[in-house]
mmCIF file with all atom_site columns, C-alpha atoms in Angstrom:
data_model
loop_
_atom_site.group_PDB
_atom_site.id
_atom_site.type_symbol
_atom_site.label_atom_id
_atom_site.label_alt_id
_atom_site.label_comp_id
_atom_site.label_asym_id
_atom_site.label_entity_id
_atom_site.label_seq_id
_atom_site.pdbx_PDB_ins_code
_atom_site.Cartn_x
_atom_site.Cartn_y
_atom_site.Cartn_z
_atom_site.occupancy
_atom_site.B_iso_or_equiv
_atom_site.pdbx_formal_charge
_atom_site.auth_seq_id
_atom_site.auth_comp_id
_atom_site.auth_asym_id
_atom_site.auth_atom_id
_atom_site.pdbx_PDB_model_num
ATOM 1   C CA . MET A 1 1   ? 8.434   -34.068 -30.108 1.00 0.00 ? 83  MET A CA 1
ATOM 2   C CA . ALA A 1 2   ? 6.714   -32.578 -27.027 1.00 0.00 ? 84  ALA A CA 1
ATOM 3   C CA . LYS A 1 3   ? 5.180   -35.951 -26.186 1.00 0.00 ? 85  LYS A CA 1
ATOM 4   C CA . GLU A 1 4   ? 8.581   -37.658 -26.278 1.00 0.00 ? 86  GLU A CA 1
ATOM 5   C CA . LEU A 1 5   ? 10.246  -34.918 -24.215 1.00 0.00 ? 87  LEU A CA 1
ATOM 6   C CA . SER A 1 6   ? 7.476   -34.366 -21.652 1.00 0.00 ? 88  SER A CA 1
ATOM 7   C CA . PHE A 1 7   ? 8.267   -34.300 -17.939 1.00 0.00 ? 89  PHE A CA 1
ATOM 8   C CA . THR A 1 8   ? 6.813   -35.680 -14.741 1.00 0.00 ? 90  THR A CA 1
ATOM 9   C CA . HIS A 1 9   ? 7.660   -34.319 -11.275 1.00 0.00 ? 91  HIS A CA 1
ATOM 10  C CA . GLU A 1 10  ? 10.001  -37.281 -10.738 1.00 0.00 ? 92  GLU A CA 1
ATOM 11  C CA . ASP A 1 11  ? 11.940  -36.843 -13.998 1.00 0.00 ? 93  ASP A CA 1
ATOM 12  C CA . SER A 1 12  ? 15.698  -37.327 -13.468 1.00 0.00 ? 94  SER A CA 1
ATOM 13  C CA . ARG A 1 13  ? 16.412  -34.483 -15.930 1.00 0.00 ? 95  ARG A CA 1
ATOM 14  C CA . LEU A 1 14  ? 15.212  -32.072 -13.210 1.00 0.00 ? 96  LEU A CA 1
ATOM 15  C CA . GLN A 1 15  ? 17.955  -33.076 -10.769 1.00 0.00 ? 97  GLN A CA 1
ATOM 16  C CA . PRO A 1 16  ? 20.455  -30.339 -11.788 1.00 0.00 ? 98  PRO A CA 1
ATOM 17  C CA . LEU A 1 17  ? 17.741  -27.694 -11.260 1.00 0.00 ? 99  LEU A CA 1
ATOM 18  C CA . ILE A 1 18  ? 16.693  -29.242 -7.944  1.00 0.00 ? 100 ILE A CA 1
ATOM 19  C CA . ASP A 1 19  ? 20.321  -29.273 -6.778  1.00 0.00 ? 101 ASP A CA 1
ATOM 20  C CA . MET A 1 20  ? 20.767  -25.638 -7.824  1.00 0.00 ? 102 MET A CA 1
ATOM 21  C CA . ALA A 1 21  ? 17.562  -24.519 -6.091  1.00 0.00 ? 103 ALA A CA 1
ATOM 22  C CA . ILE A 1 22  ? 18.669  -26.146 -2.845  1.00 0.00 ? 104 ILE A CA 1
ATOM 23  C CA . ASP A 1 23  ? 22.304  -25.009 -3.093  1.00 0.00 ? 105 ASP A CA 1
ATOM 24  C CA . LYS A 1 24  ? 21.456  -21.363 -3.935  1.00 0.00 ? 106 LYS A CA 1
ATOM 25  C CA . ASN A 1 25  ? 18.291  -21.227 -1.781  1.00 0.00 ? 107 ASN A CA 1
ATOM 26  C CA . ILE A 1 26  ? 16.208  -20.027 -4.740  1.00 0.00 ? 108 ILE A CA 1
ATOM 27  C CA . SER A 1 27  ? 12.987  -21.043 -6.449  1.00 0.00 ? 109 SER A CA 1
ATOM 28  C CA . ILE A 1 28  ? 13.121  -21.895 -10.151 1.00 0.00 ? 110 ILE A CA 1
ATOM 29  C CA . GLY A 1 29  ? 10.404  -21.861 -12.793 1.00 0.00 ? 111 GLY A CA 1
ATOM 30  C CA . ALA A 1 30  ? 11.164  -23.768 -16.003 1.00 0.00 ? 112 ALA A CA 1
ATOM 31  C CA . GLY A 1 31  ? 8.918   -24.099 -19.025 1.00 0.00 ? 113 GLY A CA 1
ATOM 32  C CA . ALA A 1 32  ? 8.560   -27.652 -20.348 1.00 0.00 ? 114 ALA A CA 1
ATOM 33  C CA . PRO A 1 33  ? 5.991   -30.031 -21.812 1.00 0.00 ? 115 PRO A CA 1
ATOM 34  C CA . LEU A 1 34  ? 4.257   -32.043 -19.086 1.00 0.00 ? 116 LEU A CA 1
ATOM 35  C CA . LYS A 1 35  ? 3.066   -35.626 -19.417 1.00 0.00 ? 117 LYS A CA 1
ATOM 36  C CA . GLY A 1 36  ? -0.700  -35.878 -19.896 1.00 0.00 ? 118 GLY A CA 1
ATOM 37  C CA . GLU A 1 37  ? -3.095  -38.799 -20.164 1.00 0.00 ? 119 GLU A CA 1
ATOM 38  C CA . ASN A 1 38  ? -3.411  -38.556 -23.951 1.00 0.00 ? 120 ASN A CA 1
ATOM 39  C CA . LEU A 1 39  ? -1.389  -35.579 -25.107 1.00 0.00 ? 121 LEU A CA 1
ATOM 40  C CA . PRO A 1 40  ? 1.291   -33.584 -23.307 1.00 0.00 ? 122 PRO A CA 1
ATOM 41  C CA . LYS A 1 41  ? 0.443   -30.229 -21.721 1.00 0.00 ? 123 LYS A CA 1
ATOM 42  C CA . ILE A 1 42  ? 2.217   -26.898 -22.118 1.00 0.00 ? 124 ILE A CA 1
ATOM 43  C CA . GLY A 1 43  ? 3.690   -26.453 -18.692 1.00 0.00 ? 125 GLY A CA 1
ATOM 44  C CA . LEU A 1 44  ? 5.694   -24.753 -16.020 1.00 0.00 ? 126 LEU A CA 1
ATOM 45  C CA . LEU A 1 45  ? 7.729   -26.784 -13.565 1.00 0.00 ? 127 LEU A CA 1
ATOM 46  C CA . PHE A 1 46  ? 8.199   -24.957 -10.282 1.00 0.00 ? 128 PHE A CA 1
ATOM 47  C CA . ILE A 1 47  ? 11.123  -26.074 -8.108  1.00 0.00 ? 129 ILE A CA 1
ATOM 48  C CA . SER A 1 48  ? 11.204  -24.663 -4.581  1.00 0.00 ? 130 SER A CA 1
ATOM 49  C CA . ALA A 1 49  ? 14.298  -23.785 -2.557  1.00 0.00 ? 131 ALA A CA 1
ATOM 50  C CA . ALA A 1 50  ? 13.575  -26.974 -0.591  1.00 0.00 ? 132 ALA A CA 1
ATOM 51  C CA . GLY A 1 51  ? 13.758  -29.038 -3.798  1.00 0.00 ? 133 GLY A CA 1
ATOM 52  C CA . THR A 1 52  ? 10.070  -29.885 -4.145  1.00 0.00 ? 134 THR A CA 1
ATOM 53  C CA . VAL A 1 53  ? 8.615   -29.948 -7.650  1.00 0.00 ? 135 VAL A CA 1
ATOM 54  C CA . GLU A 1 54  ? 5.148   -28.676 -8.607  1.00 0.00 ? 136 GLU A CA 1
ATOM 55  C CA . SER A 1 55  ? 3.676   -27.843 -11.991 1.00 0.00 ? 137 SER A CA 1
ATOM 56  C CA . TYR A 1 56  ? 1.155   -25.691 -13.806 1.00 0.00 ? 138 TYR A CA 1
ATOM 57  C CA . ALA A 1 57  ? -0.343  -26.536 -17.202 1.00 0.00 ? 139 ALA A CA 1
ATOM 58  C CA . LYS A 1 58  ? -1.603  -23.862 -19.592 1.00 0.00 ? 140 LYS A CA 1
ATOM 59  C CA . MET A 1 59  ? -5.393  -23.642 -19.313 1.00 0.00 ? 141 MET A CA 1
ATOM 60  C CA . ASN A 1 60  ? -6.197  -21.490 -22.361 1.00 0.00 ? 142 ASN A CA 1
ATOM 61  C CA . LEU A 1 61  ? -4.831  -22.897 -25.623 1.00 0.00 ? 143 LEU A CA 1
ATOM 62  C CA . HIS A 1 62  ? -4.346  -20.929 -28.827 1.00 0.00 ? 144 HIS A CA 1
ATOM 63  C CA . PRO A 1 63  ? -6.301  -22.222 -31.845 1.00 0.00 ? 145 PRO A CA 1
ATOM 64  C CA . GLY A 1 64  ? -4.472  -25.249 -33.255 1.00 0.00 ? 146 GLY A CA 1
ATOM 65  C CA . GLU A 1 65  ? -2.539  -26.070 -30.075 1.00 0.00 ? 147 GLU A CA 1
ATOM 66  C CA . ASP A 1 66  ? -5.243  -28.575 -29.122 1.00 0.00 ? 148 ASP A CA 1
ATOM 67  C CA . LYS A 1 67  ? -4.022  -30.861 -31.937 1.00 0.00 ? 149 LYS A CA 1
ATOM 68  C CA . PHE A 1 68  ? -0.793  -31.386 -30.015 1.00 0.00 ? 150 PHE A CA 1
ATOM 69  C CA . PHE A 1 69  ? -1.588  -30.523 -26.377 1.00 0.00 ? 151 PHE A CA 1
ATOM 70  C CA . ASP A 1 70  ? -4.275  -31.038 -23.765 1.00 0.00 ? 152 ASP A CA 1
ATOM 71  C CA . LYS A 1 71  ? -5.230  -28.009 -21.687 1.00 0.00 ? 153 LYS A CA 1
ATOM 72  C CA . GLY A 1 72  ? -4.538  -27.741 -17.996 1.00 0.00 ? 154 GLY A CA 1
ATOM 73  C CA . GLU A 1 73  ? -7.414  -27.866 -15.549 1.00 0.00 ? 155 GLU A CA 1
ATOM 74  C CA . HIS A 1 74  ? -5.947  -26.525 -12.316 1.00 0.00 ? 156 HIS A CA 1
ATOM 75  C CA . PHE A 1 75  ? -4.795  -23.104 -11.185 1.00 0.00 ? 157 PHE A CA 1
ATOM 76  C CA . HIS A 1 76  ? -1.411  -22.998 -9.470  1.00 0.00 ? 158 HIS A CA 1
ATOM 77  C CA . HIS A 1 77  ? 0.197   -20.612 -7.031  1.00 0.00 ? 159 HIS A CA 1
ATOM 78  C CA . VAL A 1 78  ? 3.056   -20.621 -4.588  1.00 0.00 ? 160 VAL A CA 1
ATOM 79  C CA . ASN A 1 79  ? 3.825   -18.632 -1.482  1.00 0.00 ? 161 ASN A CA 1
ATOM 80  C CA . LEU A 1 80  ? 7.142   -16.822 -1.853  1.00 0.00 ? 162 LEU A CA 1
ATOM 81  C CA . GLY A 1 81  ? 8.291   -14.472 0.876   1.00 0.00 ? 163 GLY A CA 1
ATOM 82  C CA . GLY A 1 82  ? 4.741   -14.053 2.127   1.00 0.00 ? 164 GLY A CA 1
ATOM 83  C CA . TYR A 1 83  ? 3.366   -13.216 -1.336  1.00 0.00 ? 165 TYR A CA 1
ATOM 84  C CA . LEU A 1 84  ? 0.909   -15.436 -3.175  1.00 0.00 ? 166 LEU A CA 1
ATOM 85  C CA . VAL A 1 85  ? 2.458   -15.794 -6.657  1.00 0.00 ? 167 VAL A CA 1
ATOM 86  C CA . ASP A 1 86  ? 0.185   -17.092 -9.401  1.00 0.00 ? 168 ASP A CA 1
ATOM 87  C CA . ASN A 1 87  ? 1.153   -18.625 -12.717 1.00 0.00 ? 169 ASN A CA 1
ATOM 88  C CA . ALA A 1 88  ? 0.003   -18.091 -16.282 1.00 0.00 ? 170 ALA A CA 1
ATOM 89  C CA . ILE A 1 89  ? 1.294   -19.219 -19.659 1.00 0.00 ? 171 ILE A CA 1
ATOM 90  C CA . CYS A 1 90  ? 0.821   -17.194 -22.837 1.00 0.00 ? 172 CYS A CA 1
ATOM 91  C CA . ALA A 1 91  ? -2.885  -17.214 -23.859 1.00 0.00 ? 173 ALA A CA 1
ATOM 92  C CA . ASP A 1 92  ? -3.943  -17.542 -20.213 1.00 0.00 ? 174 ASP A CA 1
ATOM 93  C CA . THR A 1 93  ? -3.187  -13.819 -19.957 1.00 0.00 ? 175 THR A CA 1
ATOM 94  C CA . ASN A 1 94  ? -5.840  -13.008 -22.571 1.00 0.00 ? 176 ASN A CA 1
ATOM 95  C CA . ASN A 1 95  ? -8.600  -14.522 -20.432 1.00 0.00 ? 177 ASN A CA 1
ATOM 96  C CA . GLU A 1 96  ? -9.581  -12.021 -17.747 1.00 0.00 ? 178 GLU A CA 1
ATOM 97  C CA . LYS A 1 97  ? -11.346 -14.747 -15.750 1.00 0.00 ? 179 LYS A CA 1
ATOM 98  C CA . HIS A 1 98  ? -7.954  -16.401 -15.302 1.00 0.00 ? 180 HIS A CA 1
ATOM 99  C CA . ALA A 1 99  ? -6.448  -13.350 -13.562 1.00 0.00 ? 181 ALA A CA 1
ATOM 100 C CA . GLU A 1 100 ? -9.725  -12.637 -11.778 1.00 0.00 ? 182 GLU A CA 1
ATOM 101 C CA . HIS A 1 101 ? -9.764  -16.143 -10.286 1.00 0.00 ? 183 HIS A CA 1
ATOM 102 C CA . TYR A 1 102 ? -6.303  -15.637 -8.825  1.00 0.00 ? 184 TYR A CA 1
ATOM 103 C CA . PHE A 1 103 ? -7.329  -12.217 -7.503  1.00 0.00 ? 185 PHE A CA 1
ATOM 104 C CA . GLY A 1 104 ? -10.200 -13.923 -5.697  1.00 0.00 ? 186 GLY A CA 1
ATOM 105 C CA . LEU A 1 105 ? -7.694  -16.253 -4.027  1.00 0.00 ? 187 LEU A CA 1
ATOM 106 C CA . GLY A 1 106 ? -5.756  -13.278 -2.658  1.00 0.00 ? 188 GLY A CA 1
ATOM 107 C CA . ALA A 1 107 ? -3.002  -13.151 -5.271  1.00 0.00 ? 189 ALA A CA 1
ATOM 108 C CA . ALA A 1 108 ? -0.343  -10.467 -4.958  1.00 0.00 ? 190 ALA A CA 1
ATOM 109 C CA . ILE A 1 109 ? 1.758   -11.366 -8.010  1.00 0.00 ? 191 ILE A CA 1
ATOM 110 C CA . TYR A 1 110 ? 0.711   -12.707 -11.434 1.00 0.00 ? 192 TYR A CA 1
ATOM 111 C CA . VAL A 1 111 ? 3.621   -14.157 -13.450 1.00 0.00 ? 193 VAL A CA 1
ATOM 112 C CA . ALA A 1 112 ? 3.383   -15.175 -17.106 1.00 0.00 ? 194 ALA A CA 1
ATOM 113 C CA . GLY A 1 113 ? 5.787   -16.745 -19.559 1.00 0.00 ? 195 GLY A CA 1
ATOM 114 C CA . VAL A 1 114 ? 4.662   -15.766 -23.065 1.00 0.00 ? 196 VAL A CA 1
ATOM 115 C CA . LEU A 1 115 ? 5.535   -15.612 -26.738 1.00 0.00 ? 197 LEU A CA 1
ATOM 116 C CA . ILE A 1 116 ? 4.272   -12.297 -28.091 1.00 0.00 ? 198 ILE A CA 1
ATOM 117 C CA . THR A 1 117 ? 5.200   -10.975 -31.530 1.00 0.00 ? 199 THR A CA 1
ATOM 118 C CA . LYS A 1 118 ? 5.666   -7.317  -32.420 1.00 0.00 ? 200 LYS A CA 1
ATOM 119 C CA . GLY A 1 119 ? 2.190   -7.215  -33.969 1.00 0.00 ? 201 GLY A CA 1
ATOM 120 C CA . GLY A 1 120 ? 0.505   -8.370  -30.757 1.00 0.00 ? 202 GLY A CA 1
ATOM 121 C CA . TYR A 1 121 ? 2.734   -6.719  -28.174 1.00 0.00 ? 203 TYR A CA 1
ATOM 122 C CA . GLN A 1 122 ? 0.817   -3.473  -27.656 1.00 0.00 ? 204 GLN A CA 1
ATOM 123 C CA . ALA A 1 123 ? -2.591  -5.117  -27.235 1.00 0.00 ? 205 ALA A CA 1
ATOM 124 C CA . ASP A 1 124 ? -1.357  -8.019  -25.089 1.00 0.00 ? 206 ASP A CA 1
ATOM 125 C CA . THR A 1 125 ? 0.678   -5.869  -22.730 1.00 0.00 ? 207 THR A CA 1
ATOM 126 C CA . GLU A 1 126 ? -2.179  -3.391  -22.365 1.00 0.00 ? 208 GLU A CA 1
ATOM 127 C CA . VAL A 1 127 ? -4.251  -6.295  -21.013 1.00 0.00 ? 209 VAL A CA 1
ATOM 128 C CA . MET A 1 128 ? -1.564  -7.142  -18.442 1.00 0.00 ? 210 MET A CA 1
ATOM 129 C CA . LYS A 1 129 ? -1.169  -3.495  -17.459 1.00 0.00 ? 211 LYS A CA 1
ATOM 130 C CA . ASN A 1 130 ? -4.934  -3.360  -16.885 1.00 0.00 ? 212 ASN A CA 1
ATOM 131 C CA . TYR A 1 131 ? -4.853  -6.504  -14.697 1.00 0.00 ? 213 TYR A CA 1
ATOM 132 C CA . ALA A 1 132 ? -2.231  -4.824  -12.509 1.00 0.00 ? 214 ALA A CA 1
ATOM 133 C CA . LYS A 1 133 ? -4.458  -1.793  -12.057 1.00 0.00 ? 215 LYS A CA 1
ATOM 134 C CA . LYS A 1 134 ? -7.859  -3.500  -11.839 1.00 0.00 ? 216 LYS A CA 1
ATOM 135 C CA . PHE A 1 135 ? -6.811  -6.311  -9.483  1.00 0.00 ? 217 PHE A CA 1
ATOM 136 C CA . ASP A 1 136 ? -3.999  -4.460  -7.643  1.00 0.00 ? 218 ASP A CA 1
ATOM 137 C CA . LEU A 1 137 ? -1.512  -7.126  -8.730  1.00 0.00 ? 219 LEU A CA 1
ATOM 138 C CA . LEU A 1 138 ? 2.156   -7.001  -9.541  1.00 0.00 ? 220 LEU A CA 1
ATOM 139 C CA . VAL A 1 139 ? 2.148   -8.450  -13.082 1.00 0.00 ? 221 VAL A CA 1
ATOM 140 C CA . ALA A 1 140 ? 5.387   -9.857  -14.491 1.00 0.00 ? 222 ALA A CA 1
ATOM 141 C CA . MET A 1 141 ? 5.674   -10.984 -18.109 1.00 0.00 ? 223 MET A CA 1
ATOM 142 C CA . ALA A 1 142 ? 8.676   -12.840 -19.536 1.00 0.00 ? 224 ALA A CA 1
ATOM 143 C CA . ASN A 1 143 ? 8.636   -12.792 -23.347 1.00 0.00 ? 225 ASN A CA 1
ATOM 144 C CA . HIS A 1 144 ? 10.932  -14.546 -25.810 1.00 0.00 ? 226 HIS A CA 1
ATOM 145 C CA . ASN A 1 145 ? 13.349  -12.164 -27.502 1.00 0.00 ? 227 ASN A CA 1
ATOM 146 C CA . ARG A 1 146 ? 14.631  -14.346 -30.336 1.00 0.00 ? 228 ARG A CA 1
ATOM 147 C CA . PRO A 1 147 ? 12.888  -16.167 -33.202 1.00 0.00 ? 229 PRO A CA 1
ATOM 148 C CA . THR A 1 148 ? 11.405  -19.471 -32.064 1.00 0.00 ? 230 THR A CA 1
ATOM 149 C CA . GLY A 1 149 ? 9.189   -22.012 -33.773 1.00 0.00 ? 231 GLY A CA 1
ATOM 150 C CA . GLY A 1 150 ? 8.800   -19.785 -36.831 1.00 0.00 ? 232 GLY A CA 1
ATOM 151 C CA . TRP A 1 151 ? 7.669   -16.804 -34.734 1.00 0.00 ? 233 TRP A CA 1
ATOM 152 C CA . ALA A 1 152 ? 9.574   -13.511 -34.388 1.00 0.00 ? 234 ALA A CA 1
ATOM 153 C CA . ALA A 1 153 ? 9.095   -12.715 -30.704 1.00 0.00 ? 235 ALA A CA 1
ATOM 154 C CA . ALA A 1 154 ? 9.059   -9.073  -29.590 1.00 0.00 ? 236 ALA A CA 1
ATOM 155 C CA . GLY A 1 155 ? 11.141  -9.378  -26.408 1.00 0.00 ? 237 GLY A CA 1
ATOM 156 C CA . LYS A 1 156 ? 10.519  -6.454  -24.042 1.00 0.00 ? 238 LYS A CA 1
ATOM 157 C CA . SER A 1 157 ? 9.778   -8.510  -20.915 1.00 0.00 ? 239 SER A CA 1
ATOM 158 C CA . ALA A 1 158 ? 8.133   -6.200  -18.386 1.00 0.00 ? 240 ALA A CA 1
ATOM 159 C CA . ILE A 1 159 ? 6.625   -5.715  -14.942 1.00 0.00 ? 241 ILE A CA 1
ATOM 160 C CA . TRP A 1 160 ? 3.641   -3.552  -13.980 1.00 0.00 ? 242 TRP A CA 1
ATOM 161 C CA . SER A 1 161 ? 2.177   -2.489  -10.647 1.00 0.00 ? 243 SER A CA 1
ATOM 162 C CA . LYS A 1 162 ? -1.183  -0.804  -10.110 1.00 0.00 ? 244 LYS A CA 1
ATOM 163 C CA . ASP A 1 163 ? 0.631   2.481   -10.791 1.00 0.00 ? 245 ASP A CA 1
ATOM 164 C CA . GLY A 1 164 ? 1.873   1.431   -14.230 1.00 0.00 ? 246 GLY A CA 1
ATOM 165 C CA . LEU A 1 165 ? 5.031   0.134   -15.891 1.00 0.00 ? 247 LEU A CA 1
ATOM 166 C CA . LEU A 1 166 ? 7.925   -0.503  -13.471 1.00 0.00 ? 248 LEU A CA 1
ATOM 167 C CA . ALA A 1 167 ? 10.566  -1.840  -15.861 1.00 0.00 ? 249 ALA A CA 1
ATOM 168 C CA . THR A 1 168 ? 10.972  -3.299  -19.326 1.00 0.00 ? 250 THR A CA 1
ATOM 169 C CA . ALA A 1 169 ? 13.849  -4.886  -21.231 1.00 0.00 ? 251 ALA A CA 1
ATOM 170 C CA . ASN A 1 170 ? 14.434  -3.931  -24.842 1.00 0.00 ? 252 ASN A CA 1
ATOM 171 C CA . GLU A 1 171 ? 13.596  -6.115  -27.845 1.00 0.00 ? 253 GLU A CA 1
ATOM 172 C CA . THR A 1 172 ? 16.828  -8.119  -27.950 1.00 0.00 ? 254 THR A CA 1
ATOM 173 C CA . GLN A 1 173 ? 18.287  -7.691  -24.469 1.00 0.00 ? 255 GLN A CA 1
ATOM 174 C CA . SER A 1 174 ? 19.204  -10.828 -22.541 1.00 0.00 ? 256 SER A CA 1
ATOM 175 C CA . ALA A 1 175 ? 18.127  -9.644  -19.134 1.00 0.00 ? 257 ALA A CA 1
ATOM 176 C CA . ILE A 1 176 ? 16.173  -10.273 -15.988 1.00 0.00 ? 258 ILE A CA 1
ATOM 177 C CA . VAL A 1 177 ? 13.400  -7.803  -15.208 1.00 0.00 ? 259 VAL A CA 1
ATOM 178 C CA . VAL A 1 178 ? 13.125  -7.407  -11.443 1.00 0.00 ? 260 VAL A CA 1
ATOM 179 C CA . ALA A 1 179 ? 10.617  -5.858  -9.051  1.00 0.00 ? 261 ALA A CA 1
ATOM 180 C CA . GLU A 1 180 ? 11.317  -5.102  -5.416  1.00 0.00 ? 262 GLU A CA 1
ATOM 181 C CA . GLN A 1 181 ? 8.937   -3.882  -2.761  1.00 0.00 ? 263 GLN A CA 1
ATOM 182 C CA . CYS A 1 182 ? 10.087  -0.848  -0.835  1.00 0.00 ? 264 CYS A CA 1
ATOM 183 C CA . ALA A 1 183 ? 8.433   1.478   1.684   1.00 0.00 ? 265 ALA A CA 1
ATOM 184 C CA . THR A 1 184 ? 6.638   3.450   -1.033  1.00 0.00 ? 266 THR A CA 1
ATOM 185 C CA . GLY A 1 185 ? 5.469   0.442   -3.091  1.00 0.00 ? 267 GLY A CA 1
ATOM 186 C CA . TRP A 1 186 ? 7.052   -1.539  -5.907  1.00 0.00 ? 268 TRP A CA 1
ATOM 187 C CA . SER A 1 187 ? 10.102  -0.441  -7.893  1.00 0.00 ? 269 SER A CA 1
ATOM 188 C CA . GLY A 1 188 ? 11.623  -2.151  -10.894 1.00 0.00 ? 270 GLY A CA 1
ATOM 189 C CA . CYS A 1 189 ? 14.857  -2.505  -12.805 1.00 0.00 ? 271 CYS A CA 1
ATOM 190 C CA . VAL A 1 190 ? 16.444  -4.478  -15.627 1.00 0.00 ? 272 VAL A CA 1
ATOM 191 C CA . ILE A 1 191 ? 19.589  -6.516  -14.999 1.00 0.00 ? 273 ILE A CA 1
ATOM 192 C CA . ALA A 1 192 ? 21.526  -7.411  -18.147 1.00 0.00 ? 274 ALA A CA 1
ATOM 193 C CA . ILE A 1 193 ? 22.930  -10.944 -18.183 1.00 0.00 ? 275 ILE A CA 1
#
C-alpha cells in the first residue's frame, strides 16, 4: 500500500497543504511514504510558509521494515526563525550518531515523529531527554496516541530542553505540545485541540 500511495515533491495531493502554509504563513511537516527507486521510504514532507516542498526519509529502519521500505541516506534540516531544526523519524532517535551529526551541524532543535508503545516509552524518552542535555538541544517528540497498525501507542508527546522536561501531553490527549523561548530559556505548554 505504501508503494501505491507514495509521494514526490510535485504530488498534486500536497496542494491543499501548500495553500494552507502560504495562506497562514506557517511551515507544515506531514508524515507520508516517499517514492524511492525500488521501494518507498518512510518520510516526512516539509512544506515551508513560501510553499516549497522538501523531504526527509527515515535513515534507521526497525527490523523487518526493510522488506517494505528503503532507508533514507540524507540528513535534513530547515532554518525556522533563526533556529536550525533537524528531523528524525522513530528509530532514528535510538541512534545517538544521528543526533550527534545534527549537533555537529549546529542544530538547535531536534524534532521526531515516532510510534512508541507503553513498554518502550520510558527507555526511548530517556534517550531523547539525554540528547537534550548532552547536545544542548531542544528535543520535541510527537507520538501516536491511538492504536495504529496493530500497535498500542503510548501517546505522551513531549519536549525537553537541556534542563529537563518542558511539557508532555497525556496518553490519550489530542493536543499540540509547544515550546517557546523566553529570556530565561525555553518554556513549554500543552494546547488541547
